[in-house]
Amino acid sequence: MTTIVPTSEEDPALSVVRFVAELSWADAGPEVAEGHVSRLLVEAQECLIQERWLDLASLILASADIIFSKASEKDLECIYTVICHLVKKPESLDQVHEIAELIATKVTQQPNDKPGLRLKILFNLYNLLENPYSQFFVYMKALNLAISGKVTEHAVPSFKKMDDFLSEWNLGTKDKRDLFLTVANVLKDSKSSTKESFDYLIKYLETFSGADALALAEAKEEAVRAVVEFVKSPDMFQGDLLDIPAIAQLEKDSTYAPVYQLLDIVLTKRLNAYLDFQTSNSDLLNSHGLVHEDCVSKMRLISLVDLSTNESDQISYSLIKETLQIEDSEVEPWVVKAITAKLLDCRIDQINQVVIVNRCSKRVFGLHEWQSLRSKLTAWRGNMANVMSTIQANKIVDDGTQAVQGLTIR
């Protein structure tokens, strides 16, 4: 963050007014410029004396906006540092917010003109604010500027502090929705952040849990987007998406019911179900940018996991071949792909032509899976109790034996 260091007795704000006024009127000639510069300095002086900080900010911003495209970035950074520091002048939080809102709104009006600098100005402004409401307002302005100006890479590092932000800002439901969706859109532009973008999109959709049908309808488009992104992703195979109300509403929607059906297939069914769906819904897949071959590859991996979940611990090559609809020579490569994707923990028995499964991932983790986990934990707890009882019993026997041996020695 830039720090103001006074180098003369003149107030920094007046120095900035003089500089931007002279630069903005330079093309008009000295005689014309002098009158306008003097007038602006008088107005600025009155604002300082009367402590009209909002008017002073507006006065400087008007001229600063004119010279933004022709001034150097170093000069602009100094100018806006002085402007942003005006938020430290009022004692009223409402007045502080008015100034912050004015600055942020003005800075974001031309997002394609030096967007990186504009974003830096907004983050500097954010760091000067103490009111959570004003901080959130400026932060959202910064994120939207990053998207419009295509400088999202400069905003992404701030997401590491998101948990702290949420704790400090104490946002309501609507503001959380705006934040999560905007963050998802920022991350969407980064190929390396696809999973993070999807996670924030899901957080957005989860804010509609318990909402009425009218509110849920607001999330319909983003629910479709979440389904498409999940199906399209080559490395996302698990999720309790079917239980999210914003997504579940698609099941009975006249337009988007097939999208829900596709998600249901990916999360609960096998390749043959997808192929049947694709036959009658190829236009739908194309309209959402879903490539059939990629979907088939994903469904083969998913089907292999499903075999591991629902069949015995040993899966024959012939069953894999039949389920995945592949050749004999492709069985082992597909098993290796599942292992690489960390979907399966298994051994390949080439002699007996079987795959021995030690562990596999669950596509969904619903009530049935929780009940199964509870049973396993209960059994594990019982086994541990038996082990502890055995150890304790052996300890008593050992102690008794040692005592008897001690008496015998005497």
GROMACS .gro file of C-alpha atoms in nm:
model
  410
    1MET     CA    1   0.000   0.000   0.000
    2THR     CA    2   0.134   0.343  -0.097
    3THR     CA    3   0.209   0.579   0.193
    4ILE     CA    4   0.173   0.956   0.174
    5VAL     CA    5   0.494   1.141   0.267
    6PRO     CA    6   0.441   1.523   0.284
    7THR     CA    7   0.721   1.711   0.105
    8SER     CA    8   0.583   2.065   0.146
    9GLU     CA    9   0.357   2.268   0.372
   10GLU     CA   10   0.072   2.250   0.119
   11ASP     CA   11  -0.194   1.994   0.198
   12PRO     CA   12  -0.142   1.679  -0.019
   13ALA     CA   13  -0.499   1.710  -0.147
   14LEU     CA   14  -0.435   2.064  -0.275
   15SER     CA   15  -0.112   1.953  -0.439
   16VAL     CA   16  -0.303   1.681  -0.621
   17VAL     CA   17  -0.579   1.922  -0.724
   18ARG     CA   18  -0.316   2.156  -0.868
   19PHE     CA   19  -0.138   1.873  -1.054
   20VAL     CA   20  -0.447   1.712  -1.209
   21ALA     CA   21  -0.603   2.048  -1.295
   22GLU     CA   22  -0.290   2.171  -1.473
   23LEU     CA   23  -0.258   1.843  -1.662
   24SER     CA   24  -0.624   1.823  -1.761
   25TRP     CA   25  -0.626   2.184  -1.891
   26ALA     CA   26  -0.277   2.179  -2.045
   27ASP     CA   27  -0.404   2.154  -2.402
   28ALA     CA   28  -0.618   2.467  -2.362
   29GLY     CA   29  -0.319   2.697  -2.328
   30PRO     CA   30  -0.173   2.885  -2.025
   31GLU     CA   31  -0.420   3.171  -2.025
   32VAL     CA   32  -0.728   2.948  -2.021
   33ALA     CA   33  -0.573   2.685  -1.794
   34GLU     CA   34  -0.469   2.932  -1.524
   35GLY     CA   35  -0.824   3.047  -1.459
   36HIS     CA   36  -0.962   2.694  -1.431
   37VAL     CA   37  -0.675   2.575  -1.211
   38SER     CA   38  -0.725   2.871  -0.976
   39ARG     CA   39  -1.101   2.808  -0.956
   40LEU     CA   40  -1.050   2.439  -0.872
   41LEU     CA   41  -0.792   2.525  -0.605
   42VAL     CA   42  -1.034   2.772  -0.443
   43GLU     CA   43  -1.311   2.509  -0.440
   44ALA     CA   44  -1.075   2.251  -0.295
   45GLN     CA   45  -0.959   2.493  -0.026
   46GLU     CA   46  -1.324   2.558   0.073
   47CYS     CA   47  -1.388   2.184   0.096
   48LEU     CA   48  -1.084   2.144   0.322
   49ILE     CA   49  -1.184   2.430   0.552
   50GLN     CA   50  -1.547   2.313   0.575
   51GLU     CA   51  -1.443   1.945   0.599
   52ARG     CA   52  -1.660   1.852   0.301
   53TRP     CA   53  -1.458   1.542   0.227
   54LEU     CA   54  -1.706   1.383  -0.013
   55ASP     CA   55  -1.717   1.700  -0.225
   56LEU     CA   56  -1.338   1.717  -0.224
   57ALA     CA   57  -1.312   1.356  -0.340
   58SER     CA   58  -1.564   1.423  -0.616
   59LEU     CA   59  -1.373   1.736  -0.725
   60ILE     CA   60  -1.039   1.553  -0.756
   61LEU     CA   61  -1.190   1.242  -0.916
   62ALA     CA   62  -1.350   1.448  -1.193
   63SER     CA   63  -1.011   1.580  -1.308
   64ALA     CA   64  -0.825   1.258  -1.234
   65ASP     CA   65  -1.063   1.069  -1.459
   66ILE     CA   66  -0.984   1.304  -1.747
   67ILE     CA   67  -0.608   1.251  -1.723
   68PHE     CA   68  -0.618   0.876  -1.646
   69SER     CA   69  -0.537   0.767  -1.999
   70LYS     CA   70  -0.244   1.008  -2.047
   71ALA     CA   71  -0.078   1.030  -1.705
   72SER     CA   72   0.195   0.785  -1.604
   73GLU     CA   73   0.100   0.496  -1.377
   74LYS     CA   74   0.339   0.627  -1.111
   75ASP     CA   75   0.167   0.968  -1.107
   76LEU     CA   76  -0.177   0.808  -1.107
   77GLU     CA   77  -0.089   0.584  -0.817
   78CYS     CA   78   0.021   0.888  -0.615
   79ILE     CA   79  -0.293   1.082  -0.711
   80TYR     CA   80  -0.530   0.805  -0.612
   81THR     CA   81  -0.338   0.735  -0.293
   82VAL     CA   82  -0.421   1.090  -0.181
   83ILE     CA   83  -0.782   1.051  -0.294
   84CYS     CA   84  -0.821   0.716  -0.114
   85HIS     CA   85  -0.677   0.860   0.209
   86LEU     CA   86  -0.976   1.094   0.226
   87VAL     CA   87  -1.170   0.801   0.377
   88LYS     CA   88  -0.962   0.852   0.693
   89LYS     CA   89  -1.092   1.208   0.739
   90PRO     CA   90  -1.462   1.172   0.844
   91GLU     CA   91  -1.558   1.035   1.184
   92SER     CA   92  -1.894   0.911   1.058
   93LEU     CA   93  -1.889   0.559   0.908
   94ASP     CA   94  -2.171   0.660   0.675
   95GLN     CA   95  -1.960   0.942   0.534
   96VAL     CA   96  -1.662   0.709   0.502
   97HIS     CA   97  -1.876   0.467   0.304
   98GLU     CA   98  -2.006   0.743   0.078
   99ILE     CA   99  -1.649   0.842  -0.012
  100ALA     CA  100  -1.541   0.478  -0.061
  101GLU     CA  101  -1.845   0.411  -0.279
  102LEU     CA  102  -1.777   0.721  -0.488
  103ILE     CA  103  -1.410   0.630  -0.542
  104ALA     CA  104  -1.477   0.263  -0.618
  105THR     CA  105  -1.758   0.345  -0.860
  106LYS     CA  106  -1.549   0.604  -1.045
  107VAL     CA  107  -1.243   0.378  -1.067
  108THR     CA  108  -1.443   0.089  -1.215
  109GLN     CA  109  -1.619   0.288  -1.488
  110GLN     CA  110  -1.344   0.223  -1.746
  111PRO     CA  111  -1.229  -0.132  -1.661
  112ASN     CA  112  -1.027  -0.181  -1.981
  113ASP     CA  113  -0.808   0.128  -1.931
  114LYS     CA  114  -0.508   0.024  -1.716
  115PRO     CA  115  -0.714  -0.245  -1.536
  116GLY     CA  116  -0.417  -0.367  -1.331
  117LEU     CA  117  -0.360  -0.020  -1.187
  118ARG     CA  118  -0.731   0.028  -1.120
  119LEU     CA  119  -0.739  -0.299  -0.930
  120LYS     CA  120  -0.438  -0.193  -0.726
  121ILE     CA  121  -0.612   0.135  -0.640
  122LEU     CA  122  -0.917  -0.054  -0.515
  123PHE     CA  123  -0.712  -0.289  -0.299
  124ASN     CA  124  -0.527   0.012  -0.154
  125LEU     CA  125  -0.865   0.169  -0.077
  126TYR     CA  126  -0.982  -0.154   0.083
  127ASN     CA  127  -0.679  -0.157   0.316
  128LEU     CA  128  -0.763   0.192   0.440
  129LEU     CA  129  -1.116   0.094   0.544
  130GLU     CA  130  -1.220  -0.040   0.882
  131ASN     CA  131  -1.594  -0.077   0.836
  132PRO     CA  132  -1.679  -0.436   0.719
  133TYR     CA  133  -1.969  -0.313   0.505
  134SER     CA  134  -1.745  -0.070   0.316
  135GLN     CA  135  -1.471  -0.331   0.284
  136PHE     CA  136  -1.714  -0.579   0.130
  137PHE     CA  137  -1.849  -0.317  -0.113
  138VAL     CA  138  -1.501  -0.224  -0.237
  139TYR     CA  139  -1.389  -0.588  -0.255
  140MET     CA  140  -1.686  -0.679  -0.474
  141LYS     CA  141  -1.611  -0.383  -0.699
  142ALA     CA  142  -1.253  -0.508  -0.728
  143LEU     CA  143  -1.361  -0.861  -0.823
  144ASN     CA  144  -1.601  -0.738  -1.090
  145LEU     CA  145  -1.330  -0.507  -1.226
  146ALA     CA  146  -1.092  -0.803  -1.242
  147ILE     CA  147  -1.345  -0.994  -1.452
  148SER     CA  148  -1.430  -0.703  -1.684
  149GLY     CA  149  -1.068  -0.596  -1.724
  150LYS     CA  150  -0.942  -0.954  -1.764
  151VAL     CA  151  -0.694  -0.926  -1.477
  152THR     CA  152  -0.839  -1.199  -1.259
  153GLU     CA  153  -0.494  -1.340  -1.183
  154HIS     CA  154  -0.432  -1.037  -0.958
  155ALA     CA  155  -0.747  -1.102  -0.755
  156VAL     CA  156  -0.707  -1.478  -0.703
  157PRO     CA  157  -0.438  -1.455  -0.428
  158SER     CA  158  -0.686  -1.272  -0.203
  159PHE     CA  159  -0.908  -1.582  -0.193
  160LYS     CA  160  -0.665  -1.745   0.049
  161LYS     CA  161  -0.808  -1.509   0.311
  162MET     CA  162  -1.170  -1.587   0.230
  163ASP     CA  163  -1.243  -1.757   0.564
  164ASP     CA  164  -1.110  -1.450   0.747
  165PHE     CA  165  -1.315  -1.221   0.523
  166LEU     CA  166  -1.635  -1.413   0.593
  167SER     CA  167  -1.567  -1.402   0.965
  168GLU     CA  168  -1.498  -1.027   0.963
  169TRP     CA  169  -1.776  -0.921   0.728
  170ASN     CA  170  -2.057  -1.127   0.886
  171LEU     CA  171  -2.253  -1.124   0.561
  172GLY     CA  172  -2.620  -1.192   0.510
  173THR     CA  173  -2.744  -1.459   0.271
  174LYS     CA  174  -2.781  -1.230  -0.031
  175ASP     CA  175  -2.431  -1.086   0.004
  176LYS     CA  176  -2.287  -1.436   0.046
  177ARG     CA  177  -2.456  -1.540  -0.277
  178ASP     CA  178  -2.311  -1.241  -0.461
  179LEU     CA  179  -1.965  -1.310  -0.320
  180PHE     CA  180  -1.955  -1.684  -0.389
  181LEU     CA  181  -2.087  -1.648  -0.743
  182THR     CA  182  -1.846  -1.366  -0.825
  183VAL     CA  183  -1.548  -1.561  -0.688
  184ALA     CA  184  -1.659  -1.862  -0.894
  185ASN     CA  185  -1.664  -1.640  -1.204
  186VAL     CA  186  -1.318  -1.500  -1.128
  187LEU     CA  187  -1.175  -1.850  -1.090
  188LYS     CA  188  -1.355  -1.975  -1.399
  189ASP     CA  189  -1.109  -1.786  -1.620
  190SER     CA  190  -0.815  -1.976  -1.471
  191LYS     CA  191  -0.768  -2.328  -1.611
  192SER     CA  192  -0.572  -2.430  -1.302
  193SER     CA  193  -0.861  -2.324  -1.074
  194THR     CA  194  -1.148  -2.519  -1.228
  195LYS     CA  195  -1.209  -2.724  -0.913
  196GLU     CA  196  -1.195  -2.414  -0.691
  197SER     CA  197  -1.442  -2.236  -0.920
  198PHE     CA  198  -1.677  -2.532  -0.899
  199ASP     CA  199  -1.649  -2.540  -0.518
  200TYR     CA  200  -1.752  -2.174  -0.491
  201LEU     CA  201  -2.036  -2.233  -0.734
  202ILE     CA  202  -2.160  -2.512  -0.507
  203LYS     CA  203  -2.128  -2.280  -0.205
  204TYR     CA  204  -2.346  -2.033  -0.393
  205LEU     CA  205  -2.609  -2.297  -0.466
  206GLU     CA  206  -2.606  -2.421  -0.108
  207THR     CA  207  -2.715  -2.078   0.016
  208PHE     CA  208  -3.056  -2.157  -0.136
  209SER     CA  209  -3.117  -2.451   0.097
  210GLY     CA  210  -3.449  -2.388   0.270
  211ALA     CA  211  -3.548  -2.123   0.017
  212ASP     CA  212  -3.892  -2.116  -0.145
  213ALA     CA  213  -3.961  -2.205  -0.507
  214LEU     CA  214  -3.941  -1.842  -0.620
  215ALA     CA  215  -3.595  -1.796  -0.469
  216LEU     CA  216  -3.478  -2.133  -0.600
  217ALA     CA  217  -3.572  -2.029  -0.952
  218GLU     CA  218  -3.311  -1.753  -0.926
  219ALA     CA  219  -3.041  -2.021  -0.904
  220LYS     CA  220  -3.165  -2.236  -1.192
  221GLU     CA  221  -2.914  -2.123  -1.453
  222GLU     CA  222  -2.621  -2.162  -1.215
  223ALA     CA  223  -2.749  -2.506  -1.111
  224VAL     CA  224  -2.733  -2.612  -1.476
  225ARG     CA  225  -2.385  -2.463  -1.499
  226ALA     CA  226  -2.275  -2.668  -1.196
  227VAL     CA  227  -2.406  -2.990  -1.349
  228VAL     CA  228  -2.235  -2.921  -1.681
  229GLU     CA  229  -1.904  -2.833  -1.515
  230PHE     CA  230  -1.918  -3.150  -1.304
  231VAL     CA  231  -1.992  -3.373  -1.602
  232LYS     CA  232  -1.733  -3.199  -1.817
  233SER     CA  233  -1.452  -3.218  -1.560
  234PRO     CA  234  -1.211  -3.508  -1.622
  235ASP     CA  235  -1.114  -3.534  -1.255
  236MET     CA  236  -1.438  -3.480  -1.059
  237PHE     CA  237  -1.624  -3.803  -0.985
  238GLN     CA  238  -1.781  -3.754  -0.643
  239GLY     CA  239  -2.042  -3.521  -0.501
  240ASP     CA  240  -2.375  -3.510  -0.323
  241LEU     CA  241  -2.511  -3.275  -0.588
  242LEU     CA  242  -2.845  -3.452  -0.617
  243ASP     CA  243  -2.928  -3.349  -0.259
  244ILE     CA  244  -2.877  -2.976  -0.319
  245PRO     CA  245  -3.226  -2.816  -0.352
  246ALA     CA  246  -3.113  -2.568  -0.617
  247ILE     CA  247  -3.005  -2.862  -0.836
  248ALA     CA  248  -3.286  -3.098  -0.733
  249GLN     CA  249  -3.541  -2.848  -0.868
  250LEU     CA  250  -3.418  -2.925  -1.221
  251GLU     CA  251  -3.565  -3.275  -1.204
  252LYS     CA  252  -3.919  -3.144  -1.259
  253ASP     CA  253  -3.829  -2.846  -1.476
  254SER     CA  254  -3.976  -2.860  -1.826
  255THR     CA  255  -3.656  -2.723  -1.981
  256TYR     CA  256  -3.377  -2.861  -1.766
  257ALA     CA  257  -3.508  -3.204  -1.661
  258PRO     CA  258  -3.270  -3.380  -1.906
  259VAL     CA  259  -2.975  -3.200  -1.743
  260TYR     CA  260  -3.077  -3.343  -1.407
  261GLN     CA  261  -3.120  -3.684  -1.567
  262LEU     CA  262  -2.765  -3.665  -1.700
  263LEU     CA  263  -2.631  -3.583  -1.353
  264ASP     CA  264  -2.827  -3.872  -1.205
  265ILE     CA  265  -2.668  -4.107  -1.460
  266VAL     CA  266  -2.317  -3.984  -1.385
  267LEU     CA  267  -2.364  -4.019  -1.009
  268THR     CA  268  -2.569  -4.339  -0.985
  269LYS     CA  269  -2.562  -4.538  -1.310
  270ARG     CA  270  -2.322  -4.698  -1.559
  271LEU     CA  271  -2.205  -4.650  -1.915
  272ASN     CA  272  -2.500  -4.825  -2.080
  273ALA     CA  273  -2.741  -4.575  -1.920
  274TYR     CA  274  -2.536  -4.283  -2.052
  275LEU     CA  275  -2.526  -4.427  -2.405
  276ASP     CA  276  -2.904  -4.464  -2.404
  277PHE     CA  277  -2.934  -4.102  -2.286
  278GLN     CA  278  -2.689  -3.975  -2.547
  279THR     CA  279  -2.881  -4.139  -2.829
  280SER     CA  280  -3.185  -3.923  -2.767
  281ASN     CA  281  -3.012  -3.613  -2.624
  282SER     CA  282  -2.710  -3.550  -2.845
  283ASP     CA  283  -2.825  -3.193  -2.920
  284LEU     CA  284  -2.846  -3.120  -2.548
  285LEU     CA  285  -2.489  -3.238  -2.493
  286ASN     CA  286  -2.362  -3.029  -2.784
  287SER     CA  287  -2.548  -2.719  -2.666
  288HIS     CA  288  -2.366  -2.734  -2.334
  289GLY     CA  289  -2.025  -2.800  -2.486
  290LEU     CA  290  -2.010  -3.162  -2.366
  291VAL     CA  291  -1.798  -3.388  -2.587
  292HIS     CA  292  -1.943  -3.737  -2.626
  293GLU     CA  293  -1.605  -3.913  -2.628
  294ASP     CA  294  -1.501  -3.737  -2.306
  295CYS     CA  295  -1.827  -3.833  -2.142
  296VAL     CA  296  -1.778  -4.197  -2.244
  297SER     CA  297  -1.429  -4.199  -2.091
  298LYS     CA  298  -1.562  -4.056  -1.767
  299MET     CA  299  -1.851  -4.301  -1.756
  300ARG     CA  300  -1.612  -4.594  -1.810
  301LEU     CA  301  -1.412  -4.493  -1.505
  302ILE     CA  302  -1.730  -4.436  -1.307
  303SER     CA  303  -1.871  -4.773  -1.417
  304LEU     CA  304  -1.552  -4.947  -1.308
  305VAL     CA  305  -1.583  -4.785  -0.965
  306ASP     CA  306  -1.947  -4.891  -0.949
  307LEU     CA  307  -1.847  -5.251  -1.020
  308SER     CA  308  -1.602  -5.230  -0.731
  309THR     CA  309  -1.871  -5.091  -0.503
  310ASN     CA  310  -2.155  -5.327  -0.582
  311GLU     CA  311  -1.985  -5.650  -0.688
  312SER     CA  312  -1.754  -5.875  -0.487
  313ASP     CA  313  -1.397  -5.780  -0.395
  314GLN     CA  314  -1.285  -5.962  -0.708
  315ILE     CA  315  -1.399  -5.839  -1.049
  316SER     CA  316  -1.340  -6.054  -1.353
  317TYR     CA  317  -1.185  -5.915  -1.668
  318SER     CA  318  -1.489  -6.037  -1.862
  319LEU     CA  319  -1.728  -5.834  -1.646
  320ILE     CA  320  -1.513  -5.522  -1.684
  321LYS     CA  321  -1.498  -5.573  -2.059
  322GLU     CA  322  -1.875  -5.614  -2.081
  323THR     CA  323  -1.960  -5.320  -1.854
  324LEU     CA  324  -1.711  -5.075  -2.006
  325GLN     CA  325  -1.781  -5.202  -2.360
  326ILE     CA  326  -1.412  -5.237  -2.444
  327GLU     CA  327  -1.175  -5.494  -2.593
  328ASP     CA  328  -0.984  -5.754  -2.390
  329SER     CA  329  -0.659  -5.564  -2.439
  330GLU     CA  330  -0.812  -5.247  -2.290
  331VAL     CA  331  -0.915  -5.392  -1.953
  332GLU     CA  332  -0.586  -5.346  -1.771
  333PRO     CA  333  -0.520  -4.993  -1.909
  334TRP     CA  334  -0.861  -4.881  -1.781
  335VAL     CA  335  -0.793  -5.029  -1.439
  336VAL     CA  336  -0.462  -4.842  -1.434
  337LYS     CA  337  -0.645  -4.519  -1.527
  338ALA     CA  338  -0.881  -4.571  -1.232
  339ILE     CA  339  -0.585  -4.627  -1.001
  340THR     CA  340  -0.409  -4.316  -1.135
  341ALA     CA  341  -0.725  -4.112  -1.075
  342LYS     CA  342  -0.724  -4.247  -0.716
  343LEU     CA  343  -1.065  -4.402  -0.768
  344LEU     CA  344  -0.944  -4.754  -0.698
  345ASP     CA  345  -0.694  -4.921  -0.469
  346CYS     CA  346  -0.656  -5.268  -0.617
  347ARG     CA  347  -0.428  -5.539  -0.754
  348ILE     CA  348  -0.438  -5.687  -1.102
  349ASP     CA  349  -0.420  -6.066  -1.107
  350GLN     CA  350  -0.326  -6.142  -1.466
  351ILE     CA  351  -0.307  -6.519  -1.413
  352ASN     CA  352  -0.665  -6.549  -1.285
  353GLN     CA  353  -0.789  -6.258  -1.497
  354VAL     CA  354  -0.940  -6.071  -1.201
  355VAL     CA  355  -0.898  -5.736  -1.028
  356ILE     CA  356  -0.878  -5.761  -0.650
  357VAL     CA  357  -1.024  -5.446  -0.494
  358ASN     CA  358  -0.900  -5.318  -0.159
  359ARG     CA  359  -1.081  -4.986  -0.162
  360CYS     CA  360  -1.282  -4.770  -0.399
  361SER     CA  361  -1.422  -4.418  -0.395
  362LYS     CA  362  -1.791  -4.348  -0.345
  363ARG     CA  363  -1.963  -4.140  -0.610
  364VAL     CA  364  -2.217  -4.014  -0.359
  365PHE     CA  365  -2.212  -4.017   0.020
  366GLY     CA  366  -2.574  -4.020   0.128
  367LEU     CA  367  -2.774  -4.176   0.411
  368HIS     CA  368  -2.689  -4.532   0.308
  369GLU     CA  369  -2.316  -4.456   0.306
  370TRP     CA  370  -2.335  -4.285   0.645
  371GLN     CA  371  -2.517  -4.586   0.790
  372SER     CA  372  -2.255  -4.818   0.644
  373LEU     CA  373  -1.976  -4.605   0.791
  374ARG     CA  374  -2.150  -4.607   1.128
  375SER     CA  375  -2.171  -4.987   1.122
  376LYS     CA  376  -1.802  -5.016   1.036
  377LEU     CA  377  -1.702  -4.772   1.310
  378THR     CA  378  -1.920  -4.957   1.562
  379ALA     CA  379  -1.757  -5.288   1.463
  380TRP     CA  380  -1.414  -5.127   1.483
  381ARG     CA  381  -1.492  -4.989   1.828
  382GLY     CA  382  -1.608  -5.332   1.942
  383ASN     CA  383  -1.293  -5.494   1.807
  384MET     CA  384  -1.077  -5.236   1.983
  385ALA     CA  385  -1.265  -5.299   2.310
  386ASN     CA  386  -1.200  -5.672   2.275
  387VAL     CA  387  -0.831  -5.610   2.208
  388MET     CA  388  -0.804  -5.384   2.513
  389SER     CA  389  -0.983  -5.643   2.729
  390THR     CA  390  -0.746  -5.916   2.609
  391ILE     CA  391  -0.442  -5.698   2.678
  392GLN     CA  392  -0.575  -5.614   3.025
  393ALA     CA  393  -0.647  -5.980   3.103
  394ASN     CA  394  -0.299  -6.086   2.990
  395LYS     CA  395  -0.148  -5.811   3.202
  396ILE     CA  396  -0.329  -5.938   3.513
  397VAL     CA  397  -0.211  -6.292   3.443
  398ASP     CA  398   0.146  -6.174   3.387
  399ASP     CA  399   0.141  -5.972   3.710
  400GLY     CA  400   0.008  -6.274   3.902
  401THR     CA  401   0.272  -6.502   3.756
  402GLN     CA  402   0.549  -6.261   3.848
  403ALA     CA  403   0.417  -6.236   4.203
  404VAL     CA  404   0.410  -6.617   4.243
  405GLN     CA  405   0.763  -6.641   4.104
  406GLY     CA  406   0.877  -6.380   4.357
  407LEU     CA  407   0.735  -6.582   4.647
  408THR     CA  408   0.900  -6.899   4.519
  409ILE     CA  409   1.239  -6.734   4.503
  410ARG     CA  410   1.214  -6.624   4.867
   0.00000   0.00000   0.00000
